[in-house]
Coordinates of C-alpha atoms in Angstrom, one line a residue:
X670 CA 152.6 -97.9 2.2
X671 CA 149.0 -97.6 1.0
X672 CA 147.7 -95.8 4.1
X673 CA 149.0 -93.4 6.7
X674 CA 150.0 -95.4 9.8
X675 CA 148.4 -94.1 13.0
X676 CA 150.4 -91.8 15.1
X677 CA 152.9 -90.8 12.4
X678 CA 152.2 -87.1 12.3
X679 CA 149.1 -86.7 10.0
X680 CA 147.3 -83.5 11.1
X681 CA 144.4 -84.3 13.5
X682 CA 145.0 -88.0 13.4
X683 CA 142.9 -89.3 16.3
X684 CA 144.7 -92.6 16.6
X685 CA 148.0 -93.9 18.0
X686 CA 149.9 -97.1 17.3
X687 CA 148.2 -98.5 20.4
X688 CA 144.7 -97.8 19.2
X689 CA 142.7 -101.2 19.1
X690 CA 141.8 -102.3 15.6
X691 CA 138.4 -103.8 14.7
X692 CA 139.0 -106.8 12.4
X693 CA 135.4 -108.0 12.0
X694 CA 131.9 -106.8 12.8
X695 CA 131.9 -108.3 16.2
X696 CA 135.0 -106.2 17.0
X697 CA 133.2 -103.1 15.8
X698 CA 130.3 -103.7 18.1
X699 CA 132.5 -104.3 21.1
X700 CA 134.9 -101.5 20.5
X701 CA 132.2 -99.0 19.8
X702 CA 130.2 -100.0 22.9
X703 CA 133.4 -99.6 25.0
X704 CA 134.2 -96.1 23.7
X705 CA 133.3 -93.6 26.4
X706 CA 134.5 -90.5 24.7
X707 CA 134.5 -89.1 21.2
X708 CA 138.3 -89.1 21.2
X709 CA 138.4 -92.7 21.9
X710 CA 135.6 -93.5 19.5
X711 CA 137.0 -91.6 16.5
X712 CA 140.5 -93.1 17.1
X713 CA 139.0 -96.6 16.8
X714 CA 136.9 -95.6 13.8
X715 CA 140.0 -94.4 12.0
X716 CA 141.8 -97.7 12.1
X717 CA 138.9 -100.1 11.5
X718 CA 139.6 -103.1 9.1
X719 CA 136.3 -105.0 9.5
X720 CA 135.2 -105.0 5.8
X721 CA 137.8 -106.7 3.5
X722 CA 136.3 -105.2 0.3
X723 CA 136.4 -101.7 1.6
X724 CA 139.9 -102.0 3.1
X725 CA 141.2 -103.3 -0.2
X726 CA 139.5 -100.6 -2.2
X727 CA 140.5 -97.6 0.0
X728 CA 144.1 -98.7 0.1
X729 CA 144.2 -99.4 -3.7
X730 CA 142.9 -95.9 -4.4
X731 CA 145.5 -94.5 -2.0
X732 CA 148.3 -96.4 -3.8
X733 CA 147.2 -95.8 -7.4
X734 CA 145.9 -92.2 -6.8
X735 CA 144.3 -89.8 -9.2
X736 CA 146.7 -88.1 -11.7
X737 CA 146.0 -84.6 -10.3
X738 CA 146.9 -85.9 -6.8
X739 CA 149.8 -88.1 -7.8
X740 CA 152.3 -86.3 -5.7
X741 CA 150.2 -86.4 -2.5
X742 CA 150.1 -88.9 0.3
X743 CA 146.6 -90.4 0.7
X744 CA 145.1 -91.0 4.1
X745 CA 143.8 -94.4 3.0
X746 CA 142.0 -95.2 6.3
X747 CA 138.4 -94.9 7.6
X748 CA 137.3 -91.3 7.9
X749 CA 136.1 -90.5 11.5
X750 CA 133.4 -88.1 12.6
X751 CA 134.6 -84.5 12.8
X752 CA 133.6 -81.2 14.3
X753 CA 132.3 -79.8 17.5
X754 CA 132.4 -82.2 20.5
X755 CA 129.1 -80.7 21.9
X756 CA 127.3 -80.0 18.6
X757 CA 123.9 -78.4 18.4
X758 CA 123.7 -79.4 14.7
X759 CA 124.6 -82.9 13.4
X760 CA 125.2 -83.4 9.7
X761 CA 124.9 -87.0 8.4
X762 CA 126.4 -88.1 5.1
X763 CA 126.7 -91.5 3.4
X764 CA 130.4 -92.2 2.9
X765 CA 133.7 -90.4 2.1
X766 CA 134.8 -89.9 -1.4
X767 CA 137.7 -92.0 -2.8
X768 CA 139.7 -88.9 -3.7
X769 CA 138.2 -86.6 -1.1
X770 CA 138.0 -87.9 2.5
X771 CA 140.0 -91.0 1.6
X772 CA 142.8 -88.7 0.5
X773 CA 142.5 -85.9 3.1
X774 CA 141.4 -87.8 6.1
X775 CA 138.5 -85.5 6.8
X776 CA 134.9 -86.1 5.7
X777 CA 133.7 -83.9 2.8
X778 CA 137.2 -82.3 2.6
X779 CA 139.0 -82.0 -0.7
X780 CA 136.1 -82.8 -3.1
X781 CA 133.5 -80.8 -5.0
X782 CA 130.7 -81.8 -2.7
X783 CA 132.7 -80.4 0.2
X784 CA 133.4 -77.2 -1.8
X785 CA 129.6 -76.5 -1.9
X786 CA 128.9 -77.7 1.6
X787 CA 131.6 -75.8 3.5
X788 CA 131.0 -72.6 1.5
X789 CA 127.3 -72.7 2.6
X790 CA 128.2 -73.6 6.2
X791 CA 130.6 -70.6 6.2
X792 CA 128.0 -68.2 4.8
X793 CA 125.5 -69.4 7.5
X794 CA 128.0 -69.0 10.4
X795 CA 128.6 -72.7 10.9
X796 CA 132.2 -73.0 9.6
X797 CA 135.2 -70.8 10.2
X798 CA 136.4 -70.9 6.6
X799 CA 134.6 -71.2 3.2
X800 CA 136.9 -74.0 2.1
X801 CA 138.1 -77.3 3.5
X802 CA 140.9 -78.7 1.5
X803 CA 143.1 -80.8 3.8
X804 CA 143.4 -81.8 7.4
X805 CA 145.1 -79.1 9.5
X806 CA 144.0 -76.3 7.1
X807 CA 142.5 -74.2 9.9
X808 CA 138.9 -75.1 9.1
X809 CA 136.6 -75.5 12.1
X810 CA 133.0 -76.4 12.4
X811 CA 131.0 -74.1 14.7
X812 CA 128.5 -75.8 16.9
X813 CA 128.3 -78.5 14.2
X814 CA 129.5 -82.0 13.7
X815 CA 129.5 -84.2 10.6
X816 CA 129.5 -88.0 10.5
X817 CA 129.1 -90.6 7.7
X818 CA 127.0 -93.8 8.0
X819 CA 129.9 -95.7 6.3
X820 CA 133.4 -94.6 7.3
X821 CA 135.4 -96.0 4.3
X822 CA 135.2 -94.9 0.6
X823 CA 133.2 -97.6 -1.2
X824 CA 133.7 -98.7 -4.8
X825 CA 131.3 -96.8 -7.1
X826 CA 130.1 -94.9 -4.0
X827 CA 127.9 -97.9 -3.1
X828 CA 128.6 -99.7 0.1
X829 CA 127.1 -103.2 0.3
X830 CA 124.3 -103.9 2.9
X831 CA 126.6 -106.0 5.0
X832 CA 129.2 -103.2 5.0
X833 CA 126.6 -100.7 6.2
X834 CA 125.5 -103.1 8.9
X835 CA 129.1 -103.7 10.0
X836 CA 129.8 -100.0 10.2
X837 CA 126.5 -99.1 11.9
X838 CA 127.8 -99.4 15.6
X839 CA 130.4 -96.6 14.9
X840 CA 127.7 -94.2 13.8
X841 CA 125.2 -95.3 16.5
X842 CA 127.7 -94.8 19.3
X843 CA 128.7 -91.3 17.9
X844 CA 125.1 -90.2 17.7
X845 CA 124.6 -91.4 21.3
X846 CA 127.6 -89.5 22.6
X847 CA 126.5 -86.2 21.1
X848 CA 122.8 -86.7 21.7
X849 CA 122.6 -84.6 24.9
X850 CA 123.6 -81.5 22.9
X851 CA 122.0 -81.9 19.5
X852 CA 119.0 -79.8 18.5
X853 CA 119.0 -80.4 14.8
X854 CA 120.0 -83.3 12.6
X855 CA 120.5 -82.7 8.8
X856 CA 120.6 -85.6 6.4
X857 CA 122.6 -84.9 3.3
X858 CA 120.8 -87.1 0.8
X859 CA 118.2 -89.9 0.8
X860 CA 120.7 -92.6 1.8
X861 CA 121.8 -90.6 4.8
X862 CA 118.1 -90.0 5.7
X863 CA 117.5 -93.8 5.7
X864 CA 120.7 -94.6 7.6
X865 CA 120.3 -92.1 10.5
X866 CA 116.9 -93.4 11.7
X867 CA 118.1 -96.6 13.3
X868 CA 121.1 -94.8 14.8
X869 CA 118.8 -92.2 16.4
X870 CA 116.5 -95.0 17.7
X871 CA 119.4 -96.8 19.2
X872 CA 120.6 -93.6 20.8
X873 CA 117.3 -93.2 22.6
X874 CA 115.4 -90.8 20.4
X875 CA 111.6 -91.1 20.3
X876 CA 110.7 -91.5 16.7
X877 CA 107.6 -92.0 14.6
X878 CA 106.6 -95.6 13.9
X879 CA 107.2 -95.2 10.2
X880 CA 110.0 -93.2 8.6
X881 CA 108.7 -90.1 6.8
X882 CA 109.7 -89.8 3.1
X883 CA 112.9 -87.9 2.3
X884 CA 112.8 -84.6 0.6
X885 CA 114.7 -81.3 0.4
X886 CA 113.5 -79.2 3.3
X887 CA 111.5 -82.1 4.8
X888 CA 111.2 -81.6 8.6
X889 CA 110.2 -84.0 11.3
X890 CA 110.1 -83.2 15.0
X891 CA 111.3 -86.0 17.3
X892 CA 112.4 -86.0 20.9
X893 CA 115.4 -86.9 23.0
X894 CA 114.1 -87.2 26.5
X895 CA 111.9 -84.2 27.0
X896 CA 113.8 -82.0 24.4
X897 CA 112.5 -81.6 20.9
X898 CA 114.9 -82.3 18.1
X899 CA 114.3 -81.4 14.4
X900 CA 115.3 -83.7 11.6
X901 CA 115.8 -82.0 8.2
X902 CA 116.3 -83.5 4.8
X903 CA 118.7 -81.8 2.3
X904 CA 119.7 -82.8 -1.2
X905 CA 123.3 -84.0 -1.3
X906 CA 125.6 -81.4 -2.9
X907 CA 127.0 -83.9 -5.3
X908 CA 128.4 -82.9 -8.7
X909 CA 125.4 -84.5 -10.3
X910 CA 123.0 -82.4 -8.3
X911 CA 124.9 -79.1 -8.5
X912 CA 125.7 -79.4 -12.2
X913 CA 122.1 -80.0 -13.1
X914 CA 120.8 -77.3 -10.8
X915 CA 118.9 -79.7 -8.6
X916 CA 120.9 -78.1 -5.8
X917 CA 121.8 -74.4 -5.7
X918 CA 123.8 -72.4 -3.2
X919 CA 120.6 -70.7 -2.1
X920 CA 118.9 -74.0 -1.5
X921 CA 121.8 -75.1 0.8
X922 CA 121.8 -71.8 2.6
X923 CA 118.1 -72.0 3.3
X924 CA 118.6 -75.4 5.0
X925 CA 121.6 -74.4 7.1
X926 CA 120.0 -71.0 8.1
X927 CA 116.9 -73.0 9.2
X928 CA 119.1 -75.4 11.1
X929 CA 120.9 -72.6 12.8
X930 CA 117.7 -70.9 13.8
X931 CA 116.3 -74.1 15.3
X932 CA 119.5 -74.9 17.2
X933 CA 119.5 -71.7 19.2

């Protein structure tokens, strides 16, 4: 089996054998729109099979595996949103890593980017532990939720435009369900910055006519109803960025301390 069947005991698996499966973009739109709770939505996200290329890739990776994880079972399914159900801070990423979230079943968990991210969140009081290594490890996000604009690990970390479009309703619906609570949205990288704007608009946020440029520490104030919400840009804690010093632990801490102060 090249993926974990839903309802077979994987820690925090939101789905059951009866969870409806999206087989094409039309199914995604329908099932996302008909999801009235985060539990229902994340379950449906986690079994989606709407993009043949992504399904083939994520399951191939789960079957072949990386040598250092050869003895592990890979999740091999879409990685749903995760964290607080009434978050004041929403983190947005691009897609799970092939040997990170696609292996562990939890976004940013089990890869180097997550090592940096969760360590910073913990230092800033937004995560219960400084590490996030596998589902069910006791990690908990505090007042914070993390989502990805694409739920499956893509080849070369580059989802195709049609795959982004197919996955968009999952993200848009999740953003809509948590919108009444969110005070700050942090985009982890330029791709996430681009992806979150249409999701925010569809969720009912009042946005500028043109999207401001992405930058580390960039801030834009928008509104959800009468409540101000701050959008913050943050360089992605990828290995490329952390190895070259483009992102440091201090830089991440500054972003999340700022987010926490605004979310009070």
